[in-house]
XYZ file of C-alpha atoms in Angstrom:
563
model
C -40.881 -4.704 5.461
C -41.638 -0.778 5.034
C -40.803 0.221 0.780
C -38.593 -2.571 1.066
C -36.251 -1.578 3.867
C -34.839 -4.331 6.113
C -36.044 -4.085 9.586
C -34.105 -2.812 11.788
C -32.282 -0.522 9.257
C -35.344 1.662 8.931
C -34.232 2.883 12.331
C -30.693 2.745 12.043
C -31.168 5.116 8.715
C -34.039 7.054 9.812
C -31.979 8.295 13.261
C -28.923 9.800 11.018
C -31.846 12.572 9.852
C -32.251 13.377 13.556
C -30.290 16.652 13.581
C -32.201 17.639 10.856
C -35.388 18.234 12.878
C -36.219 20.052 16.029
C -39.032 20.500 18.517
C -42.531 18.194 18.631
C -41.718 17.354 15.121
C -38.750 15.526 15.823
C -40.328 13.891 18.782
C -43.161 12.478 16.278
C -40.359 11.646 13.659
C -38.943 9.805 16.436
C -42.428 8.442 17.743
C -43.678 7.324 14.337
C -40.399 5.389 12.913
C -40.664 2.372 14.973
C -44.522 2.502 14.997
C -43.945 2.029 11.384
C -41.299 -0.821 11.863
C -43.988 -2.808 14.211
C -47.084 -1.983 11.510
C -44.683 -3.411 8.500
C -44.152 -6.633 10.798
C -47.962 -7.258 11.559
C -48.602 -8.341 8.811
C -45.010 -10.015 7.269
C -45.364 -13.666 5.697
C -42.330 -16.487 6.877
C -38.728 -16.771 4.745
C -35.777 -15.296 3.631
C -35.371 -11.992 2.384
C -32.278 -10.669 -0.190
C -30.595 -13.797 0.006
C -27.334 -13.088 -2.065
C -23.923 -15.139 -2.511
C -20.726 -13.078 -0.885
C -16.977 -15.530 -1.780
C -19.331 -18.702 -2.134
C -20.952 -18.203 1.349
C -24.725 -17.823 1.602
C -25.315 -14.424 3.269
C -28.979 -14.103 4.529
C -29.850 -10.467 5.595
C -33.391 -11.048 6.681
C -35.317 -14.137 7.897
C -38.427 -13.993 9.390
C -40.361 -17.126 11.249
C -42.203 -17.622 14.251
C -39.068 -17.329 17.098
C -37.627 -14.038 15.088
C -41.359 -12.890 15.018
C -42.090 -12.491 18.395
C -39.124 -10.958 19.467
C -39.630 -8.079 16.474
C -42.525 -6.958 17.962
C -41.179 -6.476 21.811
C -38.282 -4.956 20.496
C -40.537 -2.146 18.468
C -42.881 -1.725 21.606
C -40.055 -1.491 23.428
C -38.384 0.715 21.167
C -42.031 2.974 20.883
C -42.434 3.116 24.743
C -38.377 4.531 25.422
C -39.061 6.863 22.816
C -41.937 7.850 24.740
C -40.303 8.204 28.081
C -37.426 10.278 26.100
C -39.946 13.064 24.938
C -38.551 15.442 27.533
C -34.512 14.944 26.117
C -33.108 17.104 23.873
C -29.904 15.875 23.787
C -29.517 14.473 19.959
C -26.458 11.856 20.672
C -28.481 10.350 22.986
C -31.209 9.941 20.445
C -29.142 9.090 17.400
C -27.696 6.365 19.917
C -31.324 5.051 21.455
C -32.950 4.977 18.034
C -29.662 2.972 16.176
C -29.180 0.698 19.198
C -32.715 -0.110 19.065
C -32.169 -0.989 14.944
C -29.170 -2.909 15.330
C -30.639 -5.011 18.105
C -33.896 -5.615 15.485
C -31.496 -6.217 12.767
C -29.738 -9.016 14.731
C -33.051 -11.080 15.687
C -33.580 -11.313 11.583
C -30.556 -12.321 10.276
C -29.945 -15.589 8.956
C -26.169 -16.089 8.835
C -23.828 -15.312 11.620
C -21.815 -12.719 9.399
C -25.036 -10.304 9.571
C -24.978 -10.670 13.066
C -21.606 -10.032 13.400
C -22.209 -6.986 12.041
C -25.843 -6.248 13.943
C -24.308 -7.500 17.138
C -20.669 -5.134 16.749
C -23.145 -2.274 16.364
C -25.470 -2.897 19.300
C -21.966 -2.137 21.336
C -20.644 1.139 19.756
C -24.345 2.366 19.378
C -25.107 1.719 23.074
C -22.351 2.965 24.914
C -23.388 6.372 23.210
C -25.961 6.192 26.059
C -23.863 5.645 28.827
C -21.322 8.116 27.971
C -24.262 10.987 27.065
C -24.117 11.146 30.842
C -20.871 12.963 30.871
C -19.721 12.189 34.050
C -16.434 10.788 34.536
C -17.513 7.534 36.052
C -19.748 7.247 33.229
C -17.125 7.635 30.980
C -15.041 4.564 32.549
C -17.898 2.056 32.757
C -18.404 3.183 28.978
C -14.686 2.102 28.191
C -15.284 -1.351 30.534
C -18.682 -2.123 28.603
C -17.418 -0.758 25.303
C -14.009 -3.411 25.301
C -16.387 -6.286 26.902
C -18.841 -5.874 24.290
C -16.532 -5.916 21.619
C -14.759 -8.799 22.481
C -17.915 -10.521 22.589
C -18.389 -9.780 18.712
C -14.305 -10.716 18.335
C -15.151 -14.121 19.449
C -18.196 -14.222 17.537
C -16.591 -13.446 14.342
C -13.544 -15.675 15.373
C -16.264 -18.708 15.607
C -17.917 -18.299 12.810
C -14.727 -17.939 10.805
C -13.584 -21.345 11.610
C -17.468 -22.893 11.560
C -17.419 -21.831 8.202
C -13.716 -23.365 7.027
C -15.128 -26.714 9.000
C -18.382 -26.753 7.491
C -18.317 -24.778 4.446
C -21.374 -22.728 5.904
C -21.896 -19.866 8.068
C -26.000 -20.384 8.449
C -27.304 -19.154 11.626
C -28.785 -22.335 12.782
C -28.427 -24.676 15.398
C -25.068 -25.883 16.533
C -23.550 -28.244 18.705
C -20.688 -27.859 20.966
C -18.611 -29.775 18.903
C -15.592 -28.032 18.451
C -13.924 -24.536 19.379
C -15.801 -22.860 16.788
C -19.407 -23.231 18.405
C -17.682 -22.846 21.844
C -16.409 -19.501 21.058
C -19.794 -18.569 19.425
C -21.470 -19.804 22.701
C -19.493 -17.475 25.323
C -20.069 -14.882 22.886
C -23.424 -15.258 23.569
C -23.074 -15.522 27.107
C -20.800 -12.451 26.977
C -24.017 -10.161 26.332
C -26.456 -12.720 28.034
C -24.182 -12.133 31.350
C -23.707 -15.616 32.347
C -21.481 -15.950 35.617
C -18.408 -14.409 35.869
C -19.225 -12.564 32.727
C -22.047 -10.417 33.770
C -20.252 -7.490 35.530
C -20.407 -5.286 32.236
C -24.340 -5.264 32.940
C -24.410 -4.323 36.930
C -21.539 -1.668 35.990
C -22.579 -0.108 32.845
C -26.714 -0.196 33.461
C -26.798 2.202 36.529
C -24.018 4.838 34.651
C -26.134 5.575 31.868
C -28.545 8.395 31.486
C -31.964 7.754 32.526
C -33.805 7.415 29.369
C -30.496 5.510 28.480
C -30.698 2.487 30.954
C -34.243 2.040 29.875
C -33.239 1.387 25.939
C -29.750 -0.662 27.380
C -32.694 -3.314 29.548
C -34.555 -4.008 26.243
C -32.034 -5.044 23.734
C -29.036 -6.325 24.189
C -29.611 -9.044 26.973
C -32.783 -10.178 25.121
C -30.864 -10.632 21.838
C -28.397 -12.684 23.722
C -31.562 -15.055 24.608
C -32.957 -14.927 21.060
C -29.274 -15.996 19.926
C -29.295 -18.630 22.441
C -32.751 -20.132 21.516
C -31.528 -20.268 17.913
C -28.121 -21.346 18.094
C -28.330 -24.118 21.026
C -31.794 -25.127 21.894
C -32.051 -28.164 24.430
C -27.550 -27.600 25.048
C -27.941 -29.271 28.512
C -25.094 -27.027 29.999
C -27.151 -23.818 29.417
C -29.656 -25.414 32.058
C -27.033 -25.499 34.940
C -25.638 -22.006 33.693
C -29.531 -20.461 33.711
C -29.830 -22.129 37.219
C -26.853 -20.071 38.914
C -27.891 -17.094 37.112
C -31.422 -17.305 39.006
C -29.415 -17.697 42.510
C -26.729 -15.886 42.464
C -27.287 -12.388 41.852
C -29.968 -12.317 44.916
C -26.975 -11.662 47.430
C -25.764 -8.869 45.636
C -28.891 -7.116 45.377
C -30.126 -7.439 48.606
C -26.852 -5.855 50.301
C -26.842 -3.258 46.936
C -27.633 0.452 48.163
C -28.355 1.744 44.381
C -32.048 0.541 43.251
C -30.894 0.758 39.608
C -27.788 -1.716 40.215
C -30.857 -3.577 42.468
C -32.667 -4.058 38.950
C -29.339 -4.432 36.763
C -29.121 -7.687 39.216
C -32.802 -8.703 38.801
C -32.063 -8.748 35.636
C -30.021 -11.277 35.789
C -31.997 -13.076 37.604
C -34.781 -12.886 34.993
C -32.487 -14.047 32.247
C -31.430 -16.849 33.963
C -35.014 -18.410 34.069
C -34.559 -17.828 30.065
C -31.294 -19.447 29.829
C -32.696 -22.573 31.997
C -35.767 -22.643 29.036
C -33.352 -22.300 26.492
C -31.497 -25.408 28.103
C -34.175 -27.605 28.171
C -35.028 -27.034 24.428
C -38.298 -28.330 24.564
C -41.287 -26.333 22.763
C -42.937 -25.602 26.155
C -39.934 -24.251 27.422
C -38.604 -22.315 24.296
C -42.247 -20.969 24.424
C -41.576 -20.308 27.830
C -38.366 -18.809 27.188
C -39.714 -16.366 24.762
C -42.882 -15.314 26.833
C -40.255 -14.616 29.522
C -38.224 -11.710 27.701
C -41.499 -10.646 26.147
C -43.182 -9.580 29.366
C -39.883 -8.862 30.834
C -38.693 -6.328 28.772
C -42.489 -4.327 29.381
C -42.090 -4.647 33.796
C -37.886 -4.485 33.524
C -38.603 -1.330 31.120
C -41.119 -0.223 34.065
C -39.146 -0.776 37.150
C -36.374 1.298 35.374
C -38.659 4.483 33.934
C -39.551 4.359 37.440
C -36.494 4.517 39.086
C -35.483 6.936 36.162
C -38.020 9.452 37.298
C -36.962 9.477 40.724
C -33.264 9.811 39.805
C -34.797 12.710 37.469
C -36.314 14.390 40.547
C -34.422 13.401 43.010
C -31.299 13.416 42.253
C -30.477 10.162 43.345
C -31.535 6.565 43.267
C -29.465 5.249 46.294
C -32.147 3.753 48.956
C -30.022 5.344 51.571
C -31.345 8.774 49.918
C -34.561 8.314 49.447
C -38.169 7.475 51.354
C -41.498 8.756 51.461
C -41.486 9.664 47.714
C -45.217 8.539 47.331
C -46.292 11.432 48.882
C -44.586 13.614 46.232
C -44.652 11.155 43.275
C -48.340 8.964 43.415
C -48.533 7.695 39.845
C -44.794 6.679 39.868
C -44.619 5.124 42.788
C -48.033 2.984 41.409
C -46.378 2.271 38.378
C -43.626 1.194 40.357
C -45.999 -1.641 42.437
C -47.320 -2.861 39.046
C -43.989 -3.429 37.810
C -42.926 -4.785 40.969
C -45.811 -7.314 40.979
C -45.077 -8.413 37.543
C -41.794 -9.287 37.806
C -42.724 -11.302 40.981
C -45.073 -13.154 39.001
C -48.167 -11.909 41.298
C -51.582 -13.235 39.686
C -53.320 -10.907 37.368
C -49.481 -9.672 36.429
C -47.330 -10.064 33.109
C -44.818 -12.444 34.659
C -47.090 -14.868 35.728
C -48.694 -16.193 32.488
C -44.907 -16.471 31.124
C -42.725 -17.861 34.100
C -45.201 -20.974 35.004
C -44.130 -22.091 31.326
C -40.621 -22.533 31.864
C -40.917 -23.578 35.742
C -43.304 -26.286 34.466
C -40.865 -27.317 31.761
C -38.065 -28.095 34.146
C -40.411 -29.517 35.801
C -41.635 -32.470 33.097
C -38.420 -33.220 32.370
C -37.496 -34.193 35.858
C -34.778 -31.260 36.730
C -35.904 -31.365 40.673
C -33.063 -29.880 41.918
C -32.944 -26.917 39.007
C -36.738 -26.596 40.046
C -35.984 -26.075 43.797
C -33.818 -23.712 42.966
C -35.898 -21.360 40.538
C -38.512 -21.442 43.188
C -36.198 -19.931 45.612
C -34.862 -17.613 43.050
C -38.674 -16.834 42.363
C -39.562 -15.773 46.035
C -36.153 -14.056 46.356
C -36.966 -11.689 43.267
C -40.428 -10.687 44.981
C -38.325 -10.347 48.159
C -35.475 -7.470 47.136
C -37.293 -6.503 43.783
C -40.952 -6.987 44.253
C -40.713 -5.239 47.238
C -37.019 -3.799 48.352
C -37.473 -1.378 45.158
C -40.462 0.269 45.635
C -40.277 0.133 49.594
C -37.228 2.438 49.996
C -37.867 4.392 47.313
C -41.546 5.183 48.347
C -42.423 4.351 51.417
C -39.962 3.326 54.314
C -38.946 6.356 56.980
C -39.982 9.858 55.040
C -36.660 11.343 54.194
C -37.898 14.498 53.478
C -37.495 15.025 50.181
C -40.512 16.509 48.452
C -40.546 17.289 44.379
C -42.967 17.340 41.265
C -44.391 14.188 39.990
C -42.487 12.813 36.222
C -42.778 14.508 33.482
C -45.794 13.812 31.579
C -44.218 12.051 28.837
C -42.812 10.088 31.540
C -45.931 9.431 32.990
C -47.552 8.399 29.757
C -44.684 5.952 28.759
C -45.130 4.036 32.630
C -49.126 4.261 32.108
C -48.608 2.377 28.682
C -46.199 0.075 30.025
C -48.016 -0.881 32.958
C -51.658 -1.664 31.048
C -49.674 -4.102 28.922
C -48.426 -5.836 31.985
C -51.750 -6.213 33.313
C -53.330 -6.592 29.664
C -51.316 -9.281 28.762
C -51.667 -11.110 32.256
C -55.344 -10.947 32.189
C -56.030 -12.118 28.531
C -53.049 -14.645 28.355
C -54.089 -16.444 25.202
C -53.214 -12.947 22.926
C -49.387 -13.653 24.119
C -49.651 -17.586 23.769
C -50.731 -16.964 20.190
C -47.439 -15.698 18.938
C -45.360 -18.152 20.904
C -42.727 -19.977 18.290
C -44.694 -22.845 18.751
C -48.051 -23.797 19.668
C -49.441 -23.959 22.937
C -51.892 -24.943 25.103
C -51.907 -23.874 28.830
C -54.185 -23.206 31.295
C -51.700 -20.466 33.833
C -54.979 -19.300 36.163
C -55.625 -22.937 37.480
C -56.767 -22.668 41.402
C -53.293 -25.001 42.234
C -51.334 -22.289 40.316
C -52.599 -19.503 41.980
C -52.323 -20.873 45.182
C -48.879 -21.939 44.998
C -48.039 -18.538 44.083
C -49.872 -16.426 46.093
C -48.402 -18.467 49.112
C -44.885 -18.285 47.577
C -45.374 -14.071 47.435
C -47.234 -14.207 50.924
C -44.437 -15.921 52.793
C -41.901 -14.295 51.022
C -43.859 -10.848 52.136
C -43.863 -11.861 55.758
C -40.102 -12.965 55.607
C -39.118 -9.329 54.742
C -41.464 -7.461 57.130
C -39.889 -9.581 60.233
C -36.556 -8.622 58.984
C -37.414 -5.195 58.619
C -39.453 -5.247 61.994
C -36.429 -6.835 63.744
C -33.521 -4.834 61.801
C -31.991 -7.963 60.350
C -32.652 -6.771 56.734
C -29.580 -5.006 55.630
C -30.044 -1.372 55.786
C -29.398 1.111 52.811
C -25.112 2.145 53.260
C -24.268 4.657 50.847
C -21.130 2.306 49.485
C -20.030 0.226 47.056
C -20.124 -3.339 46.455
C -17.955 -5.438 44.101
C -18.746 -8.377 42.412
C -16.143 -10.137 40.132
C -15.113 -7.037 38.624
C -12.348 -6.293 41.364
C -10.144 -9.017 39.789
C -10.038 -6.988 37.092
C -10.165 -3.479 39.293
C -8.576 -4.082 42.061
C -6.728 -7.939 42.005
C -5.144 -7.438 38.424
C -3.706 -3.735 39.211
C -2.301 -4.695 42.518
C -1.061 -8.080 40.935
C 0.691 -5.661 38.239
C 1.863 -3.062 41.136
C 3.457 -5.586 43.008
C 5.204 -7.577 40.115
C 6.584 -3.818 39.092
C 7.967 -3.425 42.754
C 9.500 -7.031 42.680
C 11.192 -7.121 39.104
C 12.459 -2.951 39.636
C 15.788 -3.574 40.559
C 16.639 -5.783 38.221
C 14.712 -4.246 35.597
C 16.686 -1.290 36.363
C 20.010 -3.519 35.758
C 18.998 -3.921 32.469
C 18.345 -0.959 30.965
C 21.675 0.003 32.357
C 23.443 -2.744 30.944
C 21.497 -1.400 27.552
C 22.530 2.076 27.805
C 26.032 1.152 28.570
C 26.355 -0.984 25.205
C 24.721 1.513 23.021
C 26.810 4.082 24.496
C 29.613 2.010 23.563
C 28.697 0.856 19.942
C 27.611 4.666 19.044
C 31.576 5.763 20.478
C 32.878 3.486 18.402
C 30.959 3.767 15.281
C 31.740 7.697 15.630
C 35.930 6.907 15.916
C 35.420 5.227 12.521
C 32.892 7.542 10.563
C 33.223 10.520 12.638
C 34.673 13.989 11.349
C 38.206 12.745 12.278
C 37.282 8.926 11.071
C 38.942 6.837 9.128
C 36.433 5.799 6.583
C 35.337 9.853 6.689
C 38.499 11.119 5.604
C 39.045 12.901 1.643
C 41.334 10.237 -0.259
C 42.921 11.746 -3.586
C 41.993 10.624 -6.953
C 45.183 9.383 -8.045
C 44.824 6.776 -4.733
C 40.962 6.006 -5.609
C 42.571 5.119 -9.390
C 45.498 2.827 -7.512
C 43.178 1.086 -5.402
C 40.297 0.169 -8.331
C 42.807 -0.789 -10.600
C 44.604 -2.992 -8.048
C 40.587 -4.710 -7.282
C 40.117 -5.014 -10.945
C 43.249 -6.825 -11.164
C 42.488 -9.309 -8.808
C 39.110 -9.457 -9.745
C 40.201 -10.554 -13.460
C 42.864 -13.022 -11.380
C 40.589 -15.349 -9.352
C 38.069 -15.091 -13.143
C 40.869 -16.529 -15.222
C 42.724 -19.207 -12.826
């Protein structure tokens, strides 16, 4: 910890002075405060940190071991790198935003009670959807509302959970649980909320593509990841979460191979990716919890990659829809390489990130005897190549020239991809480096020749597969149109539902507030006959009648007191 400050909070604190600076020294202020957040952890020793007592509950701000470790550091490279990328933005919401969402998601992999999280995880969602509306576009402004009300029902049910954990239990330690009760089952969708399990995930395919550029690059690092970190704490080896991860791998391909937008193409990826996580987290042994975290380590370094580059093009384009572009290498070189590498990595190529740290989890399932899960992460595996690996950076770069020509990225641009794409290769060509901070230890051999066959025959056939569907025009072309997932029960079903039950119930809806007005109308006519001007009980009554009347209740009164 920097002078003592919590991690995480040294960037939520250190973006409120923002404003204060200008020019290439607020870029460096920017630059240098998460540098200093990833120095302070390098060297950090294992335990708890201000530990204090809050109504007889243990509250545990900070906690740092091996699983909270590793996820630190991607989340300050991560962090470093969209700062990077952001050099060229002036716009100071937008950084206030980037730079606290980045803390808050930090400050959520450390704490050790689920009230701290509650509060980390409640301002990942109104920090982040600063960077979706900084676009200022309408539609920007409604998939900010959708994401902002998803999000924070996530942290409703969260809190909810942990309420009634702790009035079970006594405790609200953020350790592992067992779905035992509605407590840890509300904690668990909350998690799946932000970790976009089925039928929860449209917040991420909706929201992702509406931000700003350098936005959707900070949204891909954090929140999804801290979902998985959550996960791996809270219900390691929950056999559900295995079946879950497995659809998330599948399902998801569909949608991006018919999806016209590269950057909802990658929002779906993403999912993709995180199911492989979920299925590690599932099988809760140490090689796959090792494999889970190597997974969102190299994936937030080639997800961050793919997005800067489809950020760039969007920057000098204009647009990011396949259907608009083609032919951009000619214009755009570097991008279009950094594109390939990231491309590569998330197909788990050889020599790239995502092979070192996908074999862990595949070979996981595969110990424990999960054939069927297996056969499907395979496919999933060959898919991703298929409308990631290579859909992305083919109709962006290099299918029929669309004749668009324009600079290359910004330099700062440029320097963030370059950075982003050594690591990828770095980390894929010295593999023991990323092994070493796994939670637990590990040893495995990734560039055995049965490895590398496998997968280089998985890539090639899944190579060839595209180029006869392209050759043939099977593959679905780029349509400039929208797609909907299971967001049109709640945009399209649930308002026609409502529509229609307003059309059937009008007439006698209408009945009834006639019936109302009538007896209001009635009551207030005869309320008025009685303490109206010419009322009864509004009328002047002389004194000598007031004296009659109270002596004649006194009377009475003394009466019924006596007999």
């Amino acid at each position: 910890m920097l002078l003592g400050i919590p991690p995480g909070l040294l960037l939520i604190g250190g973006a409120v002075l923002i404003p204060l600076m200008s020019g290439h020294w607020r870029k460096a202020y920017m630059t240098i405060l998460p540098l200093a957040g990833l120095w302070a952890l390098a060297g950090i020793e294992h335990g708890i940190y201000y530990e204090f007592t809050f109504f007889a509950y243990e509250i545990v701000p900070v906690r740092f071991d091996s699983l909270s470790l590793i996820f630190g550091y991607i989340f300050h490279i991560a962090a470093i790198l969209g700062v990077i990328y952001a050099w060229h933005n002036d716009d100071t919401i937008e950084q206030m935003a980037g730079l606290a969402y980045a803390g808050a998601g930090i400050g959520a992999l450390f704490a050790g009670d689920l009230i701290t999280l509650f509060i980390y995880w409640e301002a990942m969602a109104i920090t982040s959807v600063f960077l979706i509306w900084a676009r200022r576009t309408d539609e920007s402004f409604r998939a900010g509302m959708r994401y902002l009300l998803i999000q924070v029902g996530s942290g409703v049910l969260l809190l909810s959970g942990a309420i009634m954990l702790a009035q079970k239990t006594g405790s609200i330690a953020f350790e592992q649980m067992t779905l035992d009760g509605l407590a840890t089952w509300l904690i668990l969708i909350a998690f799946g909320i932000k970790c976009a399990f089925p039928f929860m995930h449209n917040w991420l395919h909706d929201a992702y593509p509406a931000a700003t550029i350098t936005g959707t690059v900070f949204l891909s690092a954090f929140s999804t990841k801290c979902a998985v970190y959550a996960l791996a704490r809270g219900f390691p080896g929950t056999e559900l979460l295995i079946y879950v991860g497995a659809a998330m791998t599948v399902f998801p391909i569909f949608y991006a191979v018919i999806e016209n937008d590269l950057r909802r193409v990658l929002a779906y990826s993403l999912i993709n990716q995180l199911g492989f996580m979920v299925v590690g987290v599932g099988i809760g042994t140490s090689l796959a919890i090792n494999g889970a975290a190597a997974h969102a380590f190299v994936h937030i370094l080639y997800k961050s990659l793919l997005f800067m580059s489809m950020g760039a093009v969007l920057y000098r384009v204009g647009s990011a829809k396949g259907s608009d572009l083609g032919g951009l290498y000619k214009s755009m070189p570097f991008t279009a390489v950094f594109c390939i590498v990231g491309a590569l990595s998330i197909s788990a190529a050889p020599l790239f990130a995502g092979f070192i740290a996908k074999s862990l989890t595949l070979s996981a399932v595969g110990k424990d005897g999960y054939l069927l899960v297996w056969l499907m992460m395979m496919f999933a595996s060959a898919c991703a190549f298929h409308y990631c690996g290579i859909k992305v950076p083919y109709f962006a770069f290099f299918s029929s020239d669309s004749g668009k020509r324009c600079k290359e990225a910004p330099l700062n641009m440029l320097a963030a991809m370059g950075i982003t794409a050594f690591l990828c290769i770095a980390i894929a060509v010295y593999s023991p480096w990323l092994y070493s901070l796994l939670p637990y230890p590990v040893k495995y051999e990734p560039y055995t020749v049965s490895h590398v066959i496998n997968q280089s025959q998985l890539l090639m056939f899944s190579a060839l597969a595209f180029a006869i569907l392209i050759r043939y025009k099977i593959y679905p072309p780029p349509i400039n149109s929208t797609n909907l997932d299971f967001d049109i029960t709640y945009r399209k079903w649930l308002p026609a539902a409502y529509r229609w039950f307003l059309a059937l119930t009008a007439d006698g809806w209408h009945s009834i507030l006639q019936d109302l007005r009538i007896g209001v109308t009635r009551f207030v006519k005869h309320m008025f006959q009685h303490h109206g001007p010419e009322g009864v009980l509004a009328r002047t009554w002389p004194t000598g009648s007031m004296a009659l009347w109270v002596a004649v209740l006194l009377g009475g009164f003394l009466l019924i007191y006596y007999f």
